[in-house]
Amino acid sequence: MLSSNDPTMSVAPSSPLPFIPPAPVPDSADSGVSPASSGGKIMRRISLIGFTGGLALLIGLVLWQGTGIISDALSRVGWQVFWLPVFFLIPLGSALLSWWYLFPRDAAPSLKLSSYCTWINYSVNWLLPVAQVGGEIVRVRLLLKRQVEAAMAIATVIGDQTLQILSQAIYALVGITLLMWVGIGPGQASGQLVGLVLGSLVVLALISYAFYWVQHKGIFNLLAKVARKFPNLSDQPLSESGPQLDIALKQMYQRRDRLVISCLWRLAFRFTAAGETWLALYFLGHPVSIADAIILESIGQAVRSAAFFIPGGLGAQEGGLILVGTALGIPMEVALTMSLCKRIRELTLGVPGLIALQVEEGMRAIALFRRD
């Protein structure tokens, strides 16, 4: 492991969980709490509050609709629900290729490694209280452990995250356009839906601008400062590579042909994900058109993305789908059950991913112990 470049700090042992950076510990000469430590505590508290609130909202929605009704709807789906994780391999493949094309042609990692990192990334973001960004940190960590150049690894992950936000905004606009074309009935639900969509778009726009501003100011110099506070995050000298990291980002955006292909694959991820919504509603005995499926998925995911501080969008996704579904004439209990089917898919694909991650970290810990 690297030693800290900050002589005023001593570092606590590595966290047993690979997705949580080790917390810096001030020495006796430091009378206050380090900014990195206090920032980490704030983020963990926000994630915990979001997780608790989201879980309470989800439980409240289930109780509101009635556990018996939800149970009956799930029983109608039966074993067919496990076709959803099988189908979702198509969107996952699109997400994988979107990220892979951000690498230089002659330096891209193998598709096997990229697939593994993408799988672990989504598993962490789906199932752990990490405010929808912990998976990206783990993805970088997995690449660095396999000696992928640090600047390139972080640049592609940041670029991929930027494309995710931009594609989500485009996808939401497509959903709104289709919603206006299909037409929604008057009433309180319609007004709430318009407010929800506009609010989500505002949040996405602010996030997009924040990403642009940070990258324009030199995001990797900022990350290098963070790396000095978290020296155990990797075995590569991130804290000394700020300029190289900024250069890597600029070079990535200059590879216009691969960037365009990456954008197309990211949009393919968005639109193929609507197939899962269509399939779930078909299994629930409430088939809808492709346009309705795109409306549900695009606006539902926009709400979930806007509620990024809630781990897994718990409760936010369900509330958004119920509101949009109601506007499209889908019963509330059906919309809620569809969202729960998506949660089953996340568990089916995500739990094995977390197990694989913990096995890898455990083997690495054993190897380090034997070496010492």
Short mmCIF file of C-alpha atoms in Angstrom, two decimals:
data_model
loop_
_atom_site.label_atom_id
_atom_site.label_comp_id
_atom_site.label_asym_id
_atom_site.label_seq_id
_atom_site.Cartn_x
_atom_site.Cartn_y
_atom_site.Cartn_z
CA MET A 1 0.00 0.00 0.00
CA LEU A 2 1.00 3.59 -0.48
CA SER A 3 1.94 5.78 2.38
CA SER A 4 0.25 9.11 2.79
CA ASN A 5 1.83 12.20 1.27
CA ASP A 6 0.38 14.28 4.06
CA PRO A 7 2.76 14.20 7.04
CA THR A 8 0.07 15.43 9.39
CA MET A 9 -2.10 12.40 8.91
CA SER A 10 -1.84 8.79 9.96
CA VAL A 11 -4.06 6.26 8.24
CA ALA A 12 -6.28 3.68 9.85
CA PRO A 13 -6.18 0.09 8.66
CA SER A 14 -7.99 -0.76 5.45
CA SER A 15 -11.72 -1.19 5.68
CA PRO A 16 -12.84 -4.84 5.48
CA LEU A 17 -15.42 -3.73 2.92
CA PRO A 18 -13.81 -3.01 -0.47
CA PHE A 19 -16.30 -0.34 -1.44
CA ILE A 20 -15.67 1.89 1.58
CA PRO A 21 -12.34 3.78 1.61
CA PRO A 22 -10.42 3.62 4.91
CA ALA A 23 -11.07 6.64 7.07
CA PRO A 24 -8.15 8.96 7.86
CA VAL A 25 -7.36 9.34 11.56
CA PRO A 26 -5.88 12.61 12.86
CA ASP A 27 -2.73 12.26 14.95
CA SER A 28 -2.13 13.93 18.24
CA ALA A 29 -0.84 17.09 16.57
CA ASP A 30 -4.13 17.59 14.77
CA SER A 31 -6.67 19.20 17.01
CA GLY A 32 -9.53 18.99 14.53
CA VAL A 33 -11.17 16.50 12.21
CA SER A 34 -9.76 16.15 8.71
CA PRO A 35 -11.94 17.44 5.84
CA ALA A 36 -11.84 14.03 4.13
CA SER A 37 -12.98 12.27 7.29
CA SER A 38 -15.81 14.72 7.98
CA GLY A 39 -16.83 14.63 4.30
CA GLY A 40 -16.96 10.83 4.36
CA LYS A 41 -19.08 10.88 7.51
CA ILE A 42 -21.50 13.35 5.94
CA MET A 43 -21.89 11.20 2.83
CA ARG A 44 -22.46 8.08 4.91
CA ARG A 45 -25.08 9.90 6.97
CA ILE A 46 -26.83 11.17 3.84
CA SER A 47 -26.84 7.64 2.39
CA LEU A 48 -28.16 6.20 5.65
CA ILE A 49 -30.92 8.82 5.87
CA GLY A 50 -31.80 8.27 2.20
CA PHE A 51 -31.83 4.50 2.65
CA THR A 52 -34.03 4.71 5.76
CA GLY A 53 -36.44 7.17 4.15
CA GLY A 54 -36.59 5.21 0.89
CA LEU A 55 -37.22 1.93 2.70
CA ALA A 56 -39.98 3.55 4.76
CA LEU A 57 -41.56 4.92 1.56
CA LEU A 58 -41.40 1.52 -0.12
CA ILE A 59 -42.97 -0.23 2.88
CA GLY A 60 -45.62 2.48 3.05
CA LEU A 61 -46.51 2.03 -0.63
CA VAL A 62 -46.81 -1.75 -0.21
CA LEU A 63 -49.00 -1.38 2.86
CA TRP A 64 -51.09 1.28 1.12
CA GLN A 65 -51.83 -0.99 -1.82
CA GLY A 66 -52.27 -4.01 0.43
CA THR A 67 -49.84 -6.86 0.93
CA GLY A 68 -52.46 -9.37 -0.21
CA ILE A 69 -52.96 -7.65 -3.55
CA ILE A 70 -49.21 -7.36 -4.13
CA SER A 71 -48.69 -10.99 -3.14
CA ASP A 72 -51.41 -12.13 -5.55
CA ALA A 73 -49.88 -10.12 -8.38
CA LEU A 74 -46.43 -11.59 -7.72
CA SER A 75 -47.89 -15.08 -7.60
CA ARG A 76 -49.39 -14.52 -11.07
CA VAL A 77 -45.93 -13.78 -12.39
CA GLY A 78 -44.45 -16.83 -10.68
CA TRP A 79 -41.22 -18.24 -12.06
CA GLN A 80 -41.54 -16.02 -15.15
CA VAL A 81 -40.04 -13.17 -13.10
CA PHE A 82 -36.64 -14.81 -13.56
CA TRP A 83 -36.80 -14.07 -17.28
CA LEU A 84 -36.21 -10.42 -16.32
CA PRO A 85 -32.58 -10.87 -15.20
CA VAL A 86 -31.96 -12.98 -18.30
CA PHE A 87 -33.36 -10.23 -20.53
CA PHE A 88 -31.48 -7.52 -18.63
CA LEU A 89 -28.20 -9.02 -19.82
CA ILE A 90 -28.94 -7.20 -23.10
CA PRO A 91 -28.96 -3.70 -21.52
CA LEU A 92 -25.96 -4.68 -19.39
CA GLY A 93 -24.08 -5.66 -22.53
CA SER A 94 -24.88 -2.27 -24.03
CA ALA A 95 -23.61 -0.51 -20.90
CA LEU A 96 -20.44 -2.59 -21.03
CA LEU A 97 -19.71 -1.65 -24.64
CA SER A 98 -20.50 2.01 -23.97
CA TRP A 99 -17.78 2.11 -21.31
CA TRP A 100 -15.35 -0.09 -23.27
CA TYR A 101 -15.37 2.24 -26.29
CA LEU A 102 -14.13 5.11 -24.11
CA PHE A 103 -10.74 3.40 -23.89
CA PRO A 104 -8.11 3.86 -26.62
CA ARG A 105 -8.34 1.14 -29.25
CA ASP A 106 -4.91 -0.25 -28.43
CA ALA A 107 -5.19 -0.04 -24.64
CA ALA A 108 -8.72 -1.22 -23.87
CA PRO A 109 -9.03 -3.97 -21.24
CA SER A 110 -10.37 -7.34 -22.32
CA LEU A 111 -14.12 -7.69 -22.71
CA LYS A 112 -14.01 -10.38 -20.04
CA LEU A 113 -12.50 -7.99 -17.48
CA SER A 114 -14.78 -5.16 -18.60
CA SER A 115 -17.83 -7.40 -18.20
CA TYR A 116 -16.77 -8.37 -14.69
CA CYS A 117 -16.17 -4.76 -13.65
CA THR A 118 -19.52 -3.65 -15.11
CA TRP A 119 -21.36 -6.45 -13.31
CA ILE A 120 -19.76 -5.58 -9.97
CA ASN A 121 -20.40 -1.86 -10.55
CA TYR A 122 -24.13 -2.36 -11.00
CA SER A 123 -24.34 -4.88 -8.16
CA VAL A 124 -22.86 -2.39 -5.70
CA ASN A 125 -25.06 0.49 -6.85
CA TRP A 126 -28.20 -1.66 -6.81
CA LEU A 127 -27.83 -3.22 -3.39
CA LEU A 128 -25.50 -1.20 -1.17
CA PRO A 129 -26.07 2.16 0.57
CA VAL A 130 -23.50 4.04 -1.52
CA ALA A 131 -25.62 6.88 -3.02
CA GLN A 132 -25.29 5.48 -6.57
CA VAL A 133 -21.55 6.21 -6.88
CA GLY A 134 -19.89 3.45 -4.88
CA GLY A 135 -20.01 1.11 -7.86
CA GLU A 136 -17.86 3.51 -9.89
CA ILE A 137 -15.24 3.59 -7.13
CA VAL A 138 -15.17 -0.20 -7.01
CA ARG A 139 -14.90 -0.36 -10.81
CA VAL A 140 -11.80 1.85 -10.73
CA ARG A 141 -10.35 -0.19 -7.90
CA LEU A 142 -10.79 -3.45 -9.83
CA LEU A 143 -8.97 -1.98 -12.83
CA LEU A 144 -6.12 -0.61 -10.75
CA LYS A 145 -5.61 -3.97 -9.07
CA ARG A 146 -5.08 -5.43 -12.54
CA GLN A 147 -2.46 -2.81 -13.39
CA VAL A 148 -4.61 -0.76 -15.76
CA GLU A 149 -3.16 2.75 -15.99
CA ALA A 150 -4.69 4.85 -13.24
CA ALA A 151 -5.32 7.97 -15.35
CA MET A 152 -7.02 6.00 -18.09
CA ALA A 153 -9.12 3.93 -15.67
CA ILE A 154 -10.50 6.94 -13.81
CA ALA A 155 -10.98 8.98 -16.99
CA THR A 156 -13.15 6.33 -18.62
CA VAL A 157 -15.26 5.80 -15.50
CA ILE A 158 -15.87 9.55 -15.15
CA GLY A 159 -16.64 9.79 -18.86
CA ASP A 160 -19.04 6.87 -18.60
CA GLN A 161 -20.80 8.50 -15.66
CA THR A 162 -21.11 11.72 -17.65
CA LEU A 163 -22.68 9.85 -20.57
CA GLN A 164 -25.07 8.13 -18.19
CA ILE A 165 -26.38 11.46 -16.93
CA LEU A 166 -26.64 13.03 -20.38
CA SER A 167 -28.32 9.96 -21.89
CA GLN A 168 -30.74 9.87 -18.98
CA ALA A 169 -31.74 13.47 -19.67
CA ILE A 170 -32.21 12.72 -23.40
CA TYR A 171 -34.18 9.57 -22.56
CA ALA A 172 -36.42 11.51 -20.17
CA LEU A 173 -37.12 14.11 -22.88
CA VAL A 174 -38.08 11.30 -25.26
CA GLY A 175 -40.41 9.92 -22.61
CA ILE A 176 -42.02 13.33 -22.06
CA THR A 177 -42.47 13.78 -25.82
CA LEU A 178 -44.16 10.38 -26.09
CA LEU A 179 -46.31 11.18 -23.07
CA MET A 180 -47.53 14.37 -24.74
CA TRP A 181 -48.14 12.46 -27.96
CA VAL A 182 -50.06 9.68 -26.21
CA GLY A 183 -51.87 12.23 -24.06
CA ILE A 184 -52.64 12.10 -20.35
CA GLY A 185 -55.96 12.78 -18.77
CA PRO A 186 -56.68 15.88 -16.69
CA GLY A 187 -56.66 15.79 -12.94
CA GLN A 188 -54.46 15.98 -9.89
CA ALA A 189 -52.33 12.99 -10.97
CA SER A 190 -51.48 14.71 -14.25
CA GLY A 191 -50.37 17.88 -12.46
CA GLN A 192 -48.28 15.86 -10.01
CA LEU A 193 -46.69 13.97 -12.90
CA VAL A 194 -45.75 17.16 -14.73
CA GLY A 195 -44.23 18.58 -11.55
CA LEU A 196 -42.33 15.36 -10.87
CA VAL A 197 -40.92 15.20 -14.40
CA LEU A 198 -39.91 18.87 -14.46
CA GLY A 199 -38.31 18.58 -11.04
CA SER A 200 -36.33 15.50 -12.10
CA LEU A 201 -35.13 17.25 -15.27
CA VAL A 202 -33.98 20.25 -13.25
CA VAL A 203 -31.98 17.99 -10.94
CA LEU A 204 -30.46 16.13 -13.91
CA ALA A 205 -29.56 19.44 -15.54
CA LEU A 206 -27.85 20.64 -12.36
CA ILE A 207 -25.92 17.38 -12.05
CA SER A 208 -24.87 17.59 -15.71
CA TYR A 209 -23.64 21.15 -15.22
CA ALA A 210 -21.78 20.15 -12.07
CA PHE A 211 -20.02 17.37 -13.98
CA TYR A 212 -19.07 19.79 -16.75
CA TRP A 213 -17.83 22.42 -14.32
CA VAL A 214 -15.71 20.01 -12.31
CA GLN A 215 -14.16 18.48 -15.44
CA HIS A 216 -13.51 21.93 -16.89
CA LYS A 217 -11.73 22.98 -13.67
CA GLY A 218 -9.59 19.85 -13.62
CA ILE A 219 -11.46 17.01 -11.98
CA PHE A 220 -8.44 14.80 -11.59
CA ASN A 221 -6.43 17.34 -9.67
CA LEU A 222 -9.36 17.33 -7.24
CA LEU A 223 -9.33 13.53 -7.19
CA ALA A 224 -5.60 13.58 -6.51
CA LYS A 225 -6.23 15.65 -3.40
CA VAL A 226 -8.81 13.08 -2.31
CA ALA A 227 -6.34 10.28 -3.03
CA ARG A 228 -3.85 11.84 -0.62
CA LYS A 229 -6.48 11.52 2.09
CA PHE A 230 -7.30 7.91 1.08
CA PRO A 231 -3.88 6.41 0.24
CA ASN A 232 -5.06 2.81 0.65
CA LEU A 233 -7.60 3.05 -2.18
CA SER A 234 -5.08 1.68 -4.68
CA ASP A 235 -1.45 0.69 -5.12
CA GLN A 236 -0.84 3.33 -7.80
CA PRO A 237 0.28 6.90 -7.02
CA LEU A 238 -2.97 8.70 -7.83
CA SER A 239 -2.02 11.63 -5.64
CA GLU A 240 0.96 12.32 -7.90
CA SER A 241 -0.88 11.96 -11.22
CA GLY A 242 -3.23 14.95 -11.30
CA PRO A 243 -1.97 16.45 -14.60
CA GLN A 244 -1.87 13.05 -16.28
CA LEU A 245 -5.42 12.38 -15.19
CA ASP A 246 -6.68 15.64 -16.70
CA ILE A 247 -4.81 14.88 -19.93
CA ALA A 248 -6.38 11.42 -20.07
CA LEU A 249 -9.85 12.94 -19.86
CA LYS A 250 -9.14 15.42 -22.66
CA GLN A 251 -7.69 12.66 -24.85
CA MET A 252 -10.77 10.53 -24.24
CA TYR A 253 -13.08 13.28 -25.47
CA GLN A 254 -10.82 13.86 -28.50
CA ARG A 255 -11.37 10.28 -29.69
CA ARG A 256 -14.54 11.44 -31.43
CA ASP A 257 -15.30 8.24 -33.37
CA ARG A 258 -15.15 6.03 -30.28
CA LEU A 259 -17.01 8.65 -28.23
CA VAL A 260 -19.91 8.67 -30.70
CA ILE A 261 -20.08 4.86 -30.64
CA SER A 262 -20.03 4.98 -26.84
CA CYS A 263 -22.94 7.43 -26.80
CA LEU A 264 -24.95 5.20 -29.12
CA TRP A 265 -24.37 2.15 -26.93
CA ARG A 266 -25.40 4.14 -23.85
CA LEU A 267 -28.64 5.18 -25.56
CA ALA A 268 -29.12 1.53 -26.57
CA PHE A 269 -28.86 0.65 -22.88
CA ARG A 270 -31.64 3.12 -22.07
CA PHE A 271 -34.05 1.98 -24.74
CA THR A 272 -33.47 -1.77 -24.38
CA ALA A 273 -34.12 -1.42 -20.63
CA ALA A 274 -37.69 -0.49 -21.58
CA GLY A 275 -38.04 -4.06 -22.82
CA GLU A 276 -37.83 -5.24 -19.22
CA THR A 277 -40.74 -2.98 -18.30
CA TRP A 278 -42.78 -4.28 -21.24
CA LEU A 279 -41.94 -7.88 -20.30
CA ALA A 280 -42.83 -7.42 -16.62
CA LEU A 281 -46.21 -5.90 -17.43
CA TYR A 282 -46.88 -8.69 -19.93
CA PHE A 283 -46.20 -11.29 -17.23
CA LEU A 284 -48.51 -9.35 -14.88
CA GLY A 285 -51.35 -9.70 -17.36
CA HIS A 286 -51.36 -6.01 -18.26
CA PRO A 287 -49.58 -5.69 -21.64
CA VAL A 288 -48.74 -2.21 -22.89
CA SER A 289 -47.37 -0.71 -26.08
CA ILE A 290 -43.68 -0.11 -26.68
CA ALA A 291 -44.32 3.63 -26.40
CA ASP A 292 -45.93 3.21 -22.97
CA ALA A 293 -43.04 1.02 -21.83
CA ILE A 294 -40.54 3.70 -22.90
CA ILE A 295 -42.55 6.37 -21.08
CA LEU A 296 -42.61 4.31 -17.88
CA GLU A 297 -38.94 3.39 -18.01
CA SER A 298 -37.60 6.80 -19.05
CA ILE A 299 -39.51 8.89 -16.53
CA GLY A 300 -39.20 6.26 -13.80
CA GLN A 301 -35.42 6.15 -14.23
CA ALA A 302 -35.24 9.94 -14.35
CA VAL A 303 -36.92 10.09 -10.95
CA ARG A 304 -34.58 7.41 -9.61
CA SER A 305 -31.52 9.26 -10.94
CA ALA A 306 -32.71 12.56 -9.48
CA ALA A 307 -33.04 10.79 -6.10
CA PHE A 308 -29.38 9.72 -6.31
CA PHE A 309 -28.89 10.30 -2.58
CA ILE A 310 -31.31 7.42 -1.88
CA PRO A 311 -29.41 4.12 -2.24
CA GLY A 312 -30.90 2.10 -5.08
CA GLY A 313 -33.60 4.75 -5.55
CA LEU A 314 -35.52 2.80 -2.90
CA GLY A 315 -39.09 4.08 -2.80
CA ALA A 316 -38.40 6.83 -5.36
CA GLN A 317 -38.53 4.37 -8.25
CA GLU A 318 -41.76 2.87 -6.96
CA GLY A 319 -43.42 6.25 -6.41
CA GLY A 320 -42.41 7.47 -9.86
CA LEU A 321 -43.68 4.34 -11.63
CA ILE A 322 -46.99 4.48 -9.76
CA LEU A 323 -47.53 8.12 -10.74
CA VAL A 324 -46.59 7.58 -14.39
CA GLY A 325 -48.52 4.30 -14.54
CA THR A 326 -51.63 5.95 -13.17
CA ALA A 327 -51.45 8.60 -15.91
CA LEU A 328 -51.24 5.80 -18.49
CA GLY A 329 -54.19 3.90 -17.02
CA ILE A 330 -52.13 1.23 -15.27
CA PRO A 331 -53.53 0.23 -11.85
CA MET A 332 -51.39 1.33 -8.92
CA GLU A 333 -50.92 -2.20 -7.60
CA VAL A 334 -49.72 -3.37 -11.02
CA ALA A 335 -47.19 -0.53 -11.30
CA LEU A 336 -45.91 -1.22 -7.79
CA THR A 337 -45.63 -4.95 -8.45
CA MET A 338 -43.75 -4.26 -11.67
CA SER A 339 -41.23 -2.22 -9.69
CA LEU A 340 -40.86 -5.05 -7.18
CA CYS A 341 -40.19 -7.43 -10.08
CA LYS A 342 -37.34 -5.12 -11.07
CA ARG A 343 -36.03 -5.36 -7.51
CA ILE A 344 -36.06 -9.15 -7.82
CA ARG A 345 -33.94 -8.82 -10.95
CA GLU A 346 -31.49 -6.61 -9.05
CA LEU A 347 -31.23 -9.20 -6.29
CA THR A 348 -30.84 -12.07 -8.76
CA LEU A 349 -27.96 -10.40 -10.60
CA GLY A 350 -26.58 -8.28 -7.76
CA VAL A 351 -26.20 -10.74 -4.88
CA PRO A 352 -23.85 -13.06 -6.83
CA GLY A 353 -21.89 -9.96 -7.87
CA LEU A 354 -21.38 -8.88 -4.25
CA ILE A 355 -20.38 -12.42 -3.31
CA ALA A 356 -17.83 -12.48 -6.13
CA LEU A 357 -16.44 -9.13 -4.97
CA GLN A 358 -16.10 -10.27 -1.37
CA VAL A 359 -14.43 -13.53 -2.45
CA GLU A 360 -11.89 -11.56 -4.48
CA GLU A 361 -11.18 -9.18 -1.62
CA GLY A 362 -10.92 -12.08 0.81
CA MET A 363 -8.40 -13.87 -1.40
CA ARG A 364 -6.40 -10.67 -1.72
CA ALA A 365 -6.40 -10.18 2.06
CA ILE A 366 -5.20 -13.77 2.55
CA ALA A 367 -2.42 -13.26 -0.01
CA LEU A 368 -1.28 -10.05 1.73
CA PHE A 369 -1.35 -11.81 5.11
CA ARG A 370 0.80 -14.67 3.84
CA ARG A 371 3.22 -12.26 2.20
CA ASP A 372 3.64 -10.32 5.45
#
